[in-house]
């Protein structure tokens, strides 16, 4: 059977109870952010899910060209660093914007090498596009110097990365 993609993937994020707050936050951070719809728990299955009738079950939203579903599924699962979302930024202004917005209220100890956790525990990588160019350079001495500089950073600084690369 030929594998044909009919619709892009949708990312499902399991929250304990903050799916609506998270969706509102993400749609405010990204310029294309939009709430697409909600679904609420009914009385069916209350013995399993424990949620009151009418409580938000899922919220579907768009952010940065990606469709997400936020699920209020209770405390069974937590986010961790094994999954993160990469934002490829054009310039330092864009790096600063996403770093500051997404990092607001998150765990400061999670910030390293362009990675951060937001206030909901979701991991993000805020990366300047130029980093990929620097990393793919054939001069391993230059890329090594740049990597040493990167490993000392929390938020990535394009000027410092390029300075280390060119030193």
PDB file of N, CA, C and O in Angstrom, residues 79 126 156 158 162 164-165:
ATOM      1  N   UNK A  79       5.453  15.797  31.553  1.00  0.00           N
ATOM      2  CA  UNK A  79       6.363  16.128  30.457  1.00  0.00           C
ATOM      3  C   UNK A  79       7.796  15.904  30.915  1.00  0.00           C
ATOM      4  O   UNK A  79       8.113  16.062  32.085  1.00  0.00           O
ATOM      5  N   UNK A 126      15.114  26.917  21.445  1.00  0.00           N
ATOM      6  CA  UNK A 126      15.055  28.183  20.715  1.00  0.00           C
ATOM      7  C   UNK A 126      16.408  28.354  20.035  1.00  0.00           C
ATOM      8  O   UNK A 126      17.406  28.634  20.704  1.00  0.00           O
ATOM      9  N   UNK A 156      20.887  31.152  23.503  1.00  0.00           N
ATOM     10  CA  UNK A 156      21.913  31.228  22.479  1.00  0.00           C
ATOM     11  C   UNK A 156      22.088  32.665  21.998  1.00  0.00           C
ATOM     12  O   UNK A 156      21.113  33.378  21.764  1.00  0.00           O
ATOM     13  N   UNK A 158      23.803  34.720  19.059  1.00  0.00           N
ATOM     14  CA  UNK A 158      24.352  34.545  17.713  1.00  0.00           C
ATOM     15  C   UNK A 158      25.715  35.203  17.576  1.00  0.00           C
ATOM     16  O   UNK A 158      26.651  34.602  17.043  1.00  0.00           O
ATOM     17  N   UNK A 162      29.114  33.202  16.580  1.00  0.00           N
ATOM     18  CA  UNK A 162      29.889  33.532  15.378  1.00  0.00           C
ATOM     19  C   UNK A 162      31.300  33.980  15.746  1.00  0.00           C
ATOM     20  O   UNK A 162      32.259  33.638  15.055  1.00  0.00           O
ATOM     21  N   UNK A 164      33.073  32.991  18.374  1.00  0.00           N
ATOM     22  CA  UNK A 164      33.835  31.793  18.731  1.00  0.00           C
ATOM     23  C   UNK A 164      34.198  31.004  17.471  1.00  0.00           C
ATOM     24  O   UNK A 164      35.335  30.523  17.342  1.00  0.00           O
ATOM     25  N   UNK A 165      33.266  30.912  16.545  1.00  0.00           N
ATOM     26  CA  UNK A 165      33.506  30.192  15.287  1.00  0.00           C
ATOM     27  C   UNK A 165      34.645  30.830  14.504  1.00  0.00           C
ATOM     28  O   UNK A 165      35.476  30.135  13.933  1.00  0.00           O
TER      29      UNK A 165
END
